[in-house]
Amino acid sequence: MVQTNSSLPSDFIRDIIEDDMKTNKYQGRVATRFPPEPNGYPHIGHAKSICLNFGIAAQYRGTCNLRMDDTDPTGESMEYVNAIIRDVKWLGFDWEERLYYASDYYEKLYQYALQLIKMGKAFVCSLSADEIRQYRGTFTEPGKESPYRNRTIEENLDLLERMRAGEFPDGTHVLRAKIDMASPNITMRDPVMYRIKKETHYRTGDAWCIYPMYDFAHCLSDSIEGITHSICTLEFENNRPLYDWFLDELEVEHQPQQIEFARLNLSYTIMSKRKLLELVERKLVNGWDDPRMPTISGMRRRGYTPEAIRSFCERIGVAKNDSIVDMALLEHCVREDLNERAPRVMAVLRPLRVVIDNYPEGRVEEFECPYHPKNTAMGSRKVPFSRELYIDADDFMENPPKKFYRLSTGREVRLRYGYFIKCVRAVKNERTGEVVELRCTYDPETRSGFAPDGRKVDATIHWVSALHALPAQVRLYDRLFRVADPLTKESDMTLSLDPKSLEILRSCQVEPSMAAAISGSLYQFERVGYFCVDSVDSSDKALVFNRTVTLRDAWAKITEKGK
RNA sequence: UGGGGGAUCGUUCAAUGGUAGGACAACGGACUCUGACUCCGUAUAUCCAGGUUCGAAUCCUGGUCUCCCAGCCA
C-alpha cells in the first residue's frame, strides 16, 4: 500500500466515489484504470494520474488496471510500452495480472460496430477528410448530413467488411456514428468510429487495416474491463456525451462513468508529449531520460525518488481548475525526502588548493564522520586529512562583503569534522590575479571541532584531502526553461530553453569513501546539494554525479538581493 | 461567435449557508560543526455589480475574464 501521508486524501472525485458507495451504485465496487497511449515516455503529469487512479483503487479496496490505449498504430511502439511498465512499477504501483491492451479488444469492438450498423446507428461515409471537415459546420453553424448517411444496412455491412479486408486505400471511407449533425456539441456531429490505416501495428501487425477511434474504443474498453470510474482530463469533457452515447445505444451490461480533472502543469517545464518528443528528436536534450526532462525516467536518473514524486502528487490535490503548479513545490518534496535518506559526504566542485603550513608533511589522520547529522543508524565513515586539501572556491573571498563569513585572509573557519584553520595568505597567479592557492595554519588543539579556549568561528566549510580525493565529473542540472510558462502564445519554446540548464564540471574532487558508490545511489554533498551517481555514465574508474537539487541556500538569497 | 468547463493569499488545494484554513513561496527571528535540517513568528485572497438571508466564497440575477471543442490524434 502506497500512502505517503497518514491522512487519506480527499477531493471531488473521491467525494463522488463515496456517494456511489453509499447509494451502492456499483455494488460497492471501485475499478479504475490508467490508460496511456504508448507513443511517448510517461511524465510527471502522468504520475499525477497514476497516483490518482492507483491511489483511489487502494483506498477503496478496488482495482486499477494498466491499459495501453493503443488504437492508432502511428507512433506507438513496444519501447514506449516497456517504458510505461517500468515507470509505473518504479513509482510503486501494482496492477497484478491486469495489464491490458485496447488492441486486444479489436475484434470485440468490430462486433460492436457491426451491431451499431445493424441498428441503423452507424454508416460508412465515403467523403474525403476535407469534405467531412466542411460538412461538419462550425461553432456557430450546424453541419450538413453526409450524402452517404442513408446507405442501407446491407451496403454498410458490406462496405465495412471490405474496409477490414483491405479493399480500399487509406482515406477513402470511414465508419461514422449516426447522431446529429446539428448538435451544438461538435463531438456529436456524426463522429468517426473507424478509419483505414494500412500501417503495421506494433502488436497486431498487419491483422488490421482499420483502427477504432478513441471515442468509440475507450468507453467500450472501460465497459469490457468493468471500470466503474473512468478518470480522465478536462479536455475530454466535451466527449462525455459521446462516451455515454455508445454505451447507451449498445446497451452494454456495465456502464462506467467518466469523471474529468485538471491535468498537471508545472512551471519552468512542458508537459506536451509532442513537444517532449521534439526536444528528444532535435537533440535539444539527451534523450527521454535526460535528467532535465519532466519524464519519470528523467527524474529517476536525476535522483528524484518515487516517494518524493508520490508526495508531490498528493500535495497538489485534484480539482477542475486549470493551474500551473510551482516547480518549487516538487523541489521541496524532493529535498524533504532526500534530507531523510541521503548520506552526507564531502565533495569539492570547484577545487581551490589549501596548504596547511604548520601541519607535518607526510602525516595523515582520519576523522570519523557520521553519514547523517540526526540519524546515527546510518553509521559513519573515516575521512583522511593531510597537509594539502581542496576546498570549494566559493568558500574563499579576498574582499568579502559584510555578511560573508567563510574564509578570507586573516580569518578562521572550521573544517567540517576537522580542525580550525586560519588563512594567512592567498597565492595568486601573477598574470591573471586569480587566487590559485591558500596558505593556512591549523590549530592542533581544535581537533574535536571545538577550541579549548572557547573561541568560536563563524563558518564550517567542507574539504577533501588532496592526496586522497577521487576525481569526479559533476553535472549541474537546473530547470530546463528560463521562463515559467514556455509555451505561451506562438513563441518557439526553443528560445526559452535555458542554456545553463546543464553545466558540466570535470575537475571535481570527492572524498575517498565514494569509491564504493553504487550506480543510482543518492548523497548529500554537504553544504552543496543532493547528488546521485549517474546510472548510465558513471563507473568505478570515472565517477559521474548528477545534481538532483541544490540545498536551500540563504547565502544565495543574500547575494541575489545585492544585485 | 454555438456548446462545455473554471474563477478563493504570489502559487496551489480546502471551507458543501455560520470564525476564510493548510501547503509551497516570501519575509523576520531562534537554533546550528551543513548559510542545510528543525522550530517560532509576520504579511497577503473570496472576479465584478446587484439581490435573498439574522448571516453568503457558498443560493439567485446580470456581467467580466479565462480554458477546452470545428483530427480519419488521444
XYZ file of C-alpha atoms (C1' of nucleotides) in Angstrom:
637
model
C 0.000 0.000 0.000
C 1.380 3.289 -1.065
C 0.498 6.097 1.277
C 2.816 8.969 1.952
C 0.630 10.818 4.419
C -1.162 9.321 7.346
C -4.337 11.174 6.407
C -6.212 9.887 3.394
C -6.566 12.419 0.610
C -9.956 13.794 -0.295
C -11.118 15.580 -3.398
C -14.169 15.947 -5.594
C -13.556 12.599 -7.309
C -13.314 10.724 -4.028
C -16.465 12.546 -2.931
C -18.268 11.157 -5.969
C -16.963 7.686 -5.232
C -18.096 7.866 -1.625
C -21.547 8.897 -2.791
C -21.590 5.957 -5.178
C -20.591 3.655 -2.340
C -23.450 4.995 -0.215
C -26.003 4.520 -2.978
C -24.483 1.162 -3.889
C -24.191 2.281 -7.483
C -21.664 -0.400 -8.432
C -22.362 -2.856 -5.617
C -19.649 -1.163 -3.582
C -17.063 -1.910 -6.227
C -14.359 0.537 -7.335
C -12.398 -0.156 -10.505
C -10.152 2.404 -12.158
C -7.581 2.261 -14.872
C -4.544 4.145 -16.092
C -4.832 4.225 -19.910
C -1.723 5.694 -21.567
C -1.147 5.611 -25.294
C 2.287 4.062 -25.842
C 3.588 6.841 -28.039
C 5.908 8.549 -25.594
C 7.529 8.273 -22.199
C 5.380 8.941 -19.127
C 5.983 12.279 -17.424
C 5.140 13.871 -14.099
C 1.676 14.722 -15.431
C 1.079 11.025 -15.950
C 2.386 10.440 -12.441
C -0.478 12.571 -11.145
C -2.970 10.382 -12.984
C -1.189 7.187 -11.933
C -1.213 8.201 -8.272
C -4.854 9.222 -8.547
C -6.087 6.040 -10.203
C -3.982 3.561 -8.257
C -4.369 5.590 -5.073
C -8.155 5.533 -5.289
C -8.186 1.821 -6.012
C -6.045 1.129 -2.963
C -8.046 3.444 -0.730
C -11.394 1.840 -1.581
C -10.087 -1.714 -1.806
C -10.675 -1.744 -5.518
C -8.545 -2.461 -8.524
C -6.655 -0.366 -11.029
C -5.798 -1.747 -14.436
C -2.908 -0.706 -16.592
C -4.228 -0.407 -20.117
C -2.332 0.570 -23.228
C -4.698 2.741 -25.213
C -3.160 1.685 -28.489
C -5.761 2.414 -31.156
C -3.533 4.366 -33.520
C -0.531 2.456 -34.883
C 1.198 5.706 -35.832
C 3.940 6.393 -33.319
C 3.117 3.567 -30.960
C 5.788 1.056 -30.075
C 6.936 -1.593 -27.660
C 9.694 0.709 -26.457
C 7.058 3.013 -25.033
C 5.058 0.131 -23.571
C 8.173 -1.013 -21.737
C 8.921 2.490 -20.517
C 5.387 2.813 -19.175
C 5.516 -0.540 -17.412
C 8.893 0.229 -15.877
C 7.890 3.704 -14.707
C 4.534 2.787 -13.168
C 6.221 -0.063 -11.337
C 9.046 2.184 -10.203
C 6.541 4.671 -8.829
C 5.417 1.843 -6.576
C 2.164 0.642 -8.094
C 0.984 -2.830 -8.945
C -1.653 -3.824 -11.492
C -1.134 -7.509 -10.687
C -2.174 -9.549 -13.721
C -4.309 -6.771 -15.144
C -2.126 -5.449 -17.934
C -4.488 -4.857 -20.847
C -4.317 -3.526 -24.370
C -7.085 -1.836 -26.294
C -5.654 -3.670 -29.295
C -6.741 -6.930 -27.666
C -10.326 -5.707 -27.968
C -10.220 -5.009 -31.701
C -12.438 -7.967 -32.594
C -14.959 -7.182 -29.879
C -15.029 -3.554 -30.910
C -15.578 -4.573 -34.501
C -18.562 -6.666 -33.456
C -19.960 -3.670 -31.599
C -19.542 -1.622 -34.754
C -21.476 -4.206 -36.772
C -24.194 -4.081 -34.150
C -24.461 -0.330 -34.451
C -24.753 -0.604 -38.220
C -27.499 -3.190 -37.862
C -29.309 -0.810 -35.541
C -29.098 1.867 -38.223
C -26.872 3.918 -35.925
C -23.678 3.833 -37.947
C -22.800 4.198 -41.598
C -19.879 4.070 -43.951
C -19.083 7.549 -45.210
C -17.098 7.998 -48.402
C -16.486 11.693 -48.147
C -12.847 12.770 -48.138
C -11.298 14.048 -44.921
C -11.572 17.547 -46.304
C -15.214 17.148 -47.177
C -16.013 15.725 -43.773
C -14.470 18.804 -42.240
C -16.556 21.070 -44.432
C -19.741 19.139 -43.742
C -19.090 19.324 -40.009
C -20.030 23.010 -39.870
C -18.550 25.458 -37.393
C -19.092 26.557 -33.803
C -21.964 28.749 -34.886
C -23.362 26.912 -37.918
C -24.795 23.402 -37.856
C -23.225 20.751 -40.036
C -24.723 19.114 -43.135
C -25.567 15.458 -43.316
C -23.278 13.295 -45.384
C -24.785 12.167 -48.699
C -23.790 8.636 -47.666
C -25.738 8.823 -44.424
C -28.691 6.865 -45.745
C -26.918 3.875 -47.183
C -28.749 0.665 -46.445
C -27.693 -1.555 -43.595
C -26.645 -4.224 -46.082
C -24.486 -1.797 -48.008
C -22.863 -0.518 -44.809
C -22.179 -4.046 -43.609
C -20.674 -4.977 -46.942
C -18.538 -1.854 -47.108
C -17.208 -2.206 -43.562
C -16.263 -5.808 -44.200
C -14.426 -4.785 -47.317
C -12.724 -1.952 -45.465
C -11.498 -4.508 -42.966
C -10.436 -6.822 -45.795
C -8.182 -4.115 -47.157
C -10.026 -3.448 -50.396
C -9.805 0.331 -50.086
C -6.904 2.709 -49.768
C -6.424 4.977 -46.759
C -8.831 7.847 -46.509
C -11.440 6.570 -48.931
C -14.020 5.508 -46.367
C -14.686 5.845 -42.659
C -17.312 4.393 -40.391
C -19.332 7.052 -38.657
C -21.886 7.077 -35.875
C -25.247 8.453 -36.945
C -26.079 11.015 -34.296
C -26.876 14.646 -35.046
C -25.143 16.977 -37.493
C -26.893 19.940 -35.884
C -25.715 19.235 -32.350
C -24.219 22.291 -30.655
C -21.585 19.867 -29.370
C -19.388 19.259 -32.380
C -18.245 15.941 -30.943
C -21.741 14.602 -31.593
C -21.857 15.535 -35.297
C -21.638 12.002 -36.704
C -18.201 11.258 -35.237
C -15.794 8.935 -36.986
C -15.559 5.471 -35.407
C -13.116 3.729 -37.738
C -10.569 4.890 -40.265
C -8.471 2.951 -42.759
C -4.755 2.969 -41.964
C -2.640 0.480 -43.807
C 0.026 0.595 -41.180
C 1.685 -2.147 -39.242
C 0.606 -2.123 -35.629
C 3.334 -2.883 -33.073
C 1.194 -5.675 -31.618
C -1.397 -6.773 -34.138
C 0.964 -6.440 -37.059
C -0.961 -6.415 -40.315
C -4.010 -8.231 -38.999
C -5.973 -4.987 -39.192
C -6.033 -2.076 -41.553
C -8.959 -0.319 -39.925
C -8.472 1.147 -36.471
C -11.081 2.382 -33.983
C -11.086 5.989 -32.841
C -10.608 6.963 -29.193
C -14.236 7.871 -28.509
C -15.508 4.555 -29.744
C -12.767 2.398 -28.265
C -12.313 3.987 -24.889
C -15.789 3.770 -23.422
C -16.168 0.190 -24.609
C -12.752 -0.806 -23.290
C -13.781 0.628 -19.931
C -17.021 -1.302 -20.089
C -15.311 -4.552 -21.058
C -12.972 -4.234 -18.098
C -15.765 -3.359 -15.690
C -14.327 0.039 -14.887
C -16.561 1.981 -12.516
C -14.892 5.386 -12.535
C -13.164 6.361 -15.749
C -10.979 9.270 -14.725
C -9.590 11.470 -17.470
C -8.515 15.034 -18.067
C -10.632 18.120 -18.678
C -10.304 18.283 -22.436
C -12.478 15.170 -22.666
C -15.410 16.857 -21.013
C -16.886 17.634 -24.445
C -16.602 13.951 -25.309
C -18.557 12.689 -22.334
C -21.948 12.748 -24.113
C -20.406 10.599 -26.834
C -18.816 8.280 -24.257
C -22.286 7.742 -22.857
C -23.970 7.563 -26.259
C -22.069 4.455 -27.397
C -22.688 2.697 -24.096
C -26.387 3.616 -24.103
C -27.026 2.632 -27.708
C -25.191 -0.659 -27.384
C -26.938 -1.388 -24.102
C -23.793 -2.792 -22.583
C -24.300 -4.594 -19.300
C -21.770 -2.452 -17.478
C -21.757 1.302 -17.776
C -18.783 3.202 -16.302
C -18.896 6.915 -15.581
C -16.355 9.346 -16.883
C -15.002 11.971 -14.478
C -12.681 14.731 -15.588
C -9.973 16.547 -13.612
C -7.393 19.190 -14.486
C -4.140 17.876 -15.873
C -0.929 18.906 -14.181
C 1.052 21.849 -15.458
C 4.409 22.602 -13.886
C 6.254 25.882 -14.114
C 9.572 26.030 -15.963
C 8.830 22.904 -17.976
C 6.417 21.485 -20.529
C 4.107 18.511 -20.388
C 3.129 18.093 -24.025
C 4.198 14.673 -25.272
C 4.543 16.098 -28.759
C 6.872 18.868 -27.590
C 8.845 16.483 -25.426
C 9.297 14.217 -28.442
C 10.504 17.233 -30.370
C 13.143 18.007 -27.727
C 14.336 14.427 -27.981
C 14.314 14.212 -31.763
C 16.020 17.549 -32.278
C 18.577 16.500 -29.680
C 17.940 19.582 -27.603
C 18.164 17.183 -24.664
C 19.987 13.880 -24.355
C 17.064 11.514 -24.764
C 13.836 10.838 -22.912
C 15.734 10.200 -19.687
C 17.761 13.385 -19.781
C 17.734 14.496 -16.129
C 16.239 17.824 -17.170
C 13.202 16.179 -18.703
C 9.937 16.108 -16.756
C 9.664 12.418 -17.632
C 9.587 9.807 -14.900
C 12.718 8.276 -16.376
C 14.440 11.661 -16.459
C 13.537 12.345 -12.850
C 14.702 8.884 -11.837
C 18.050 9.499 -13.484
C 18.178 12.909 -11.866
C 17.844 11.305 -8.437
C 14.209 12.032 -7.644
C 12.629 9.231 -5.613
C 9.227 7.577 -6.063
C 8.390 8.692 -2.535
C 9.093 12.323 -3.386
C 7.032 12.175 -6.555
C 4.133 10.486 -4.794
C 4.233 13.005 -2.005
C 4.160 15.773 -4.605
C 1.188 14.230 -6.391
C -0.687 14.066 -3.122
C 0.071 17.624 -2.155
C -1.011 19.222 -5.413
C -4.518 17.857 -4.961
C -7.143 17.155 -7.587
C -9.540 19.757 -8.919
C -11.038 21.155 -12.088
C -9.128 24.436 -12.183
C -6.550 24.926 -14.861
C -3.427 25.627 -12.900
C 0.330 25.767 -13.065
C 1.961 24.227 -10.045
C 5.158 25.835 -8.863
C 8.247 23.748 -9.606
C 9.456 24.849 -6.163
C 6.892 22.508 -4.621
C 8.311 19.499 -6.460
C 11.795 20.523 -5.413
C 10.604 20.880 -1.848
C 9.206 17.344 -1.900
C 12.493 16.027 -3.260
C 14.542 17.804 -0.591
C 12.174 16.666 2.114
C 12.650 13.017 1.173
C 16.357 13.225 0.407
C 17.078 15.057 3.646
C 15.972 11.946 5.487
C 17.565 9.284 3.355
C 20.699 10.720 1.739
C 24.025 10.006 3.448
C 26.234 13.079 3.812
C 29.615 13.153 2.158
C 32.099 15.842 1.236
C 32.791 16.839 -2.335
C 34.565 19.853 -3.721
C 33.108 21.025 -7.001
C 35.452 23.907 -7.825
C 38.699 22.979 -6.091
C 40.941 25.573 -4.512
C 44.209 24.186 -3.116
C 44.896 24.764 0.567
C 48.270 24.113 2.153
C 48.450 23.917 5.941
C 51.919 25.284 6.584
C 52.228 24.069 10.154
C 50.901 20.574 9.506
C 53.681 17.975 9.187
C 54.417 16.825 5.678
C 53.533 13.224 5.062
C 51.269 12.976 8.070
C 47.766 11.566 7.596
C 44.954 11.479 10.139
C 41.492 10.049 9.860
C 38.334 11.641 11.145
C 35.273 9.630 11.954
C 32.401 11.357 10.142
C 28.751 10.438 10.623
C 26.704 9.875 7.485
C 23.744 11.766 8.898
C 23.601 14.529 11.498
C 20.404 13.240 13.103
C 20.134 9.594 12.156
C 23.009 7.781 13.827
C 21.721 4.477 12.470
C 23.181 5.472 9.138
C 26.641 4.985 10.608
C 29.852 6.760 9.737
C 32.990 6.557 7.643
C 36.601 7.607 8.067
C 37.819 10.611 6.119
C 41.548 11.199 5.694
C 43.143 14.554 6.446
C 46.567 15.751 5.365
C 48.662 18.835 4.764
C 47.199 19.626 1.371
C 43.486 19.971 0.909
C 40.928 21.231 -1.519
C 38.126 23.499 -0.504
C 35.445 24.988 -2.711
C 36.492 28.191 -4.433
C 33.151 29.673 -3.346
C 34.228 29.401 0.257
C 37.012 31.931 -0.043
C 36.743 35.610 -0.833
C 39.607 38.022 -0.852
C 37.434 41.048 -0.241
C 34.381 39.611 1.469
C 31.177 41.614 1.772
C 29.749 42.134 5.258
C 27.624 39.035 5.513
C 30.135 36.610 4.045
C 31.535 34.689 6.946
C 33.531 31.952 5.322
C 37.259 32.034 4.676
C 39.259 35.129 3.887
C 42.802 36.242 4.512
C 43.317 36.543 8.255
C 40.085 34.723 9.071
C 39.496 31.447 10.820
C 36.924 28.782 9.936
C 36.280 25.198 10.940
C 36.868 22.354 8.541
C 33.864 20.082 8.815
C 34.676 17.308 11.310
C 38.245 18.634 11.401
C 40.422 21.420 12.690
C 40.102 25.160 12.753
C 42.244 26.706 10.078
C 43.272 30.298 9.529
C 44.198 31.737 6.184
C 47.464 33.617 6.256
C 47.975 34.322 2.583
C 46.327 33.939 -0.785
C 48.692 32.940 -3.576
C 47.762 34.489 -6.892
C 48.517 33.888 -10.483
C 50.638 36.912 -11.280
C 49.209 37.456 -14.694
C 45.510 36.957 -14.060
C 45.320 37.897 -10.406
C 43.298 34.771 -9.774
C 43.694 33.134 -6.388
C 45.243 29.736 -7.045
C 46.242 28.575 -3.571
C 45.694 29.384 0.071
C 48.391 29.163 2.713
C 46.840 28.413 6.068
C 47.721 27.327 9.579
C 45.757 24.950 11.727
C 45.228 24.863 15.463
C 46.134 21.361 16.729
C 44.015 21.961 19.830
C 40.815 22.069 17.789
C 40.766 18.517 16.538
C 37.386 17.841 18.123
C 35.999 20.758 16.192
C 35.991 22.989 19.232
C 38.613 25.305 20.636
C 39.600 24.660 24.271
C 39.704 28.402 24.851
C 36.085 28.622 23.829
C 36.603 30.819 20.795
C 34.099 30.442 18.022
C 34.236 30.503 14.270
C 31.554 31.887 12.023
C 31.606 29.130 9.454
C 32.225 25.468 8.907
C 33.322 24.532 5.417
C 33.737 21.228 3.612
C 37.013 19.914 2.212
C 38.818 16.870 0.865
C 42.402 15.715 1.254
C 44.219 16.468 -1.999
C 46.263 13.311 -1.739
C 43.309 11.017 -1.144
C 40.449 12.608 -3.002
C 38.895 10.962 -6.048
C 38.383 12.879 -9.265
C 34.831 13.085 -10.486
C 32.643 14.691 -13.056
C 29.613 16.509 -11.751
C 26.693 17.552 -13.873
C 24.872 20.557 -12.552
C 21.294 20.318 -13.719
C 18.854 23.133 -13.429
C 15.397 23.925 -14.749
C 15.139 23.308 -18.489
C 13.459 26.615 -19.266
C 14.196 30.154 -18.219
C 10.547 31.145 -18.132
C 7.707 29.822 -16.001
C 5.431 29.131 -18.949
C 7.495 28.181 -22.016
C 4.508 27.515 -24.264
C 2.774 30.879 -24.068
C 1.462 32.354 -27.293
C 3.032 31.355 -30.568
C 6.534 31.654 -29.154
C 9.039 28.980 -30.051
C 9.798 27.048 -26.884
C 13.346 26.584 -28.142
C 14.015 30.245 -27.445
C 13.116 29.765 -23.799
C 15.420 26.821 -23.229
C 17.984 27.679 -20.596
C 21.493 27.100 -21.957
C 22.668 26.942 -18.349
C 20.301 24.084 -17.509
C 23.318 21.788 -17.715
C 26.792 22.727 -16.589
C 29.435 20.026 -16.570
C 32.213 20.252 -14.012
C 35.088 17.971 -14.921
C 37.634 18.558 -12.188
C 35.693 17.865 -9.030
C 37.218 16.068 -6.053
C 35.214 13.777 -3.797
C 36.171 12.057 -0.577
C 37.663 8.559 -0.970
C 34.693 6.736 0.573
C 32.886 7.436 -2.690
C 34.996 4.835 -4.449
C 32.326 2.325 -3.494
C 29.424 4.443 -4.705
C 26.745 2.368 -6.341
C 25.002 3.358 -9.552
C 21.975 5.487 -8.863
C 22.703 5.951 -5.169
C 21.889 9.260 -3.563
C 24.095 11.541 -1.491
C 24.102 14.917 0.021
C 27.306 16.746 -0.777
C 27.463 18.736 2.422
C 26.547 22.385 2.054
C 26.054 21.979 -1.701
C 23.101 19.812 -2.645
C 21.780 16.355 -3.351
C 23.514 14.272 -5.988
C 23.204 10.803 -7.421
C 25.618 8.505 -9.187
C 24.667 8.640 -12.852
C 23.171 5.320 -13.837
C 24.476 5.465 -17.383
C 27.878 7.132 -17.478
C 29.405 6.591 -14.067
C 31.957 3.823 -13.457
C 34.497 2.854 -10.814
C 37.178 4.444 -12.913
C 35.318 7.616 -13.761
C 32.731 8.763 -11.281
C 29.891 10.846 -12.651
C 27.347 12.553 -10.430
C 24.102 14.316 -11.299
C 22.872 17.172 -9.201
C 19.369 16.255 -8.137
C 18.571 19.543 -6.431
C 20.517 22.202 -4.567
C 20.222 22.697 -0.859
C 18.155 25.697 0.124
C 20.662 28.484 0.173
C 20.232 31.545 2.356
C 23.553 32.928 1.184
C 22.451 32.794 -2.435
C 19.418 34.859 -1.478
C 21.582 37.458 0.171
C 23.825 37.786 -2.877
C 20.769 37.804 -5.125
C 19.339 40.731 -3.216
C 22.580 42.622 -3.512
C 22.210 42.678 -7.268
C -19.314 33.677 -32.463
C -22.518 27.985 -30.597
C -21.551 24.344 -26.824
C -18.928 22.567 -22.491
C -15.779 23.846 -18.100
C -13.352 27.191 -14.457
C -12.645 31.828 -11.324
C -10.502 31.893 -3.202
C -3.430 34.611 -0.434
C 2.332 35.313 -5.109
C 1.233 29.720 -6.398
C -1.873 25.621 -5.243
C -5.674 22.977 -2.627
C -9.708 23.399 1.235
C -14.013 25.588 3.588
C -20.700 21.840 0.867
C -25.497 28.988 4.411
C -22.297 30.012 10.437
C -14.638 32.406 12.887
C -11.957 32.164 5.058
C -7.805 27.402 6.635
C -3.402 24.262 5.014
C 0.903 23.545 1.924
C 4.711 25.803 -1.111
C 6.898 30.542 -1.954
C 8.215 35.310 0.587
C 9.753 37.985 4.908
C 11.582 38.213 10.183
C 13.664 35.529 14.294
C 15.668 31.166 17.264
C 18.937 27.043 16.861
C 23.193 25.063 14.354
C 30.293 21.570 13.416
C 25.900 21.924 6.679
C 24.232 29.889 5.422
C 21.128 22.752 5.433
C 17.544 20.453 8.689
C 14.275 21.852 12.702
C 11.378 25.415 15.491
C 8.744 30.125 16.241
C 6.566 34.333 14.110
C 4.696 38.071 10.059
C 2.161 39.790 5.679
C -1.042 38.655 1.650
C -7.085 36.106 -1.049
C -13.258 35.028 -1.978
C -13.537 38.157 -10.405
C -17.327 42.445 -10.575
C -22.383 44.533 -9.633
C -26.966 43.789 -7.656
C -30.384 40.581 -4.794
C -32.180 36.638 -0.973
C -30.838 35.880 4.319
C -30.026 37.327 11.219
C -25.739 35.608 8.431
C -23.160 34.431 1.530
C -16.789 32.186 -1.002
C -21.219 29.085 -0.915
C -28.013 30.452 -3.043
C -30.419 33.825 -7.174
C -29.900 37.553 -11.372
C -26.777 40.107 -14.673
C -21.911 40.998 -16.291
C -16.321 40.209 -16.774
C -12.159 37.206 -17.522
C -10.205 32.507 -18.771
C -9.636 27.249 -20.581
C -11.490 23.262 -23.997
C -14.066 21.680 -28.763
C -14.501 22.594 -35.884
C -8.006 15.365 -36.308
C -9.668 9.950 -40.409
C -4.856 12.157 -32.679
C -5.703 10.681 -27.687
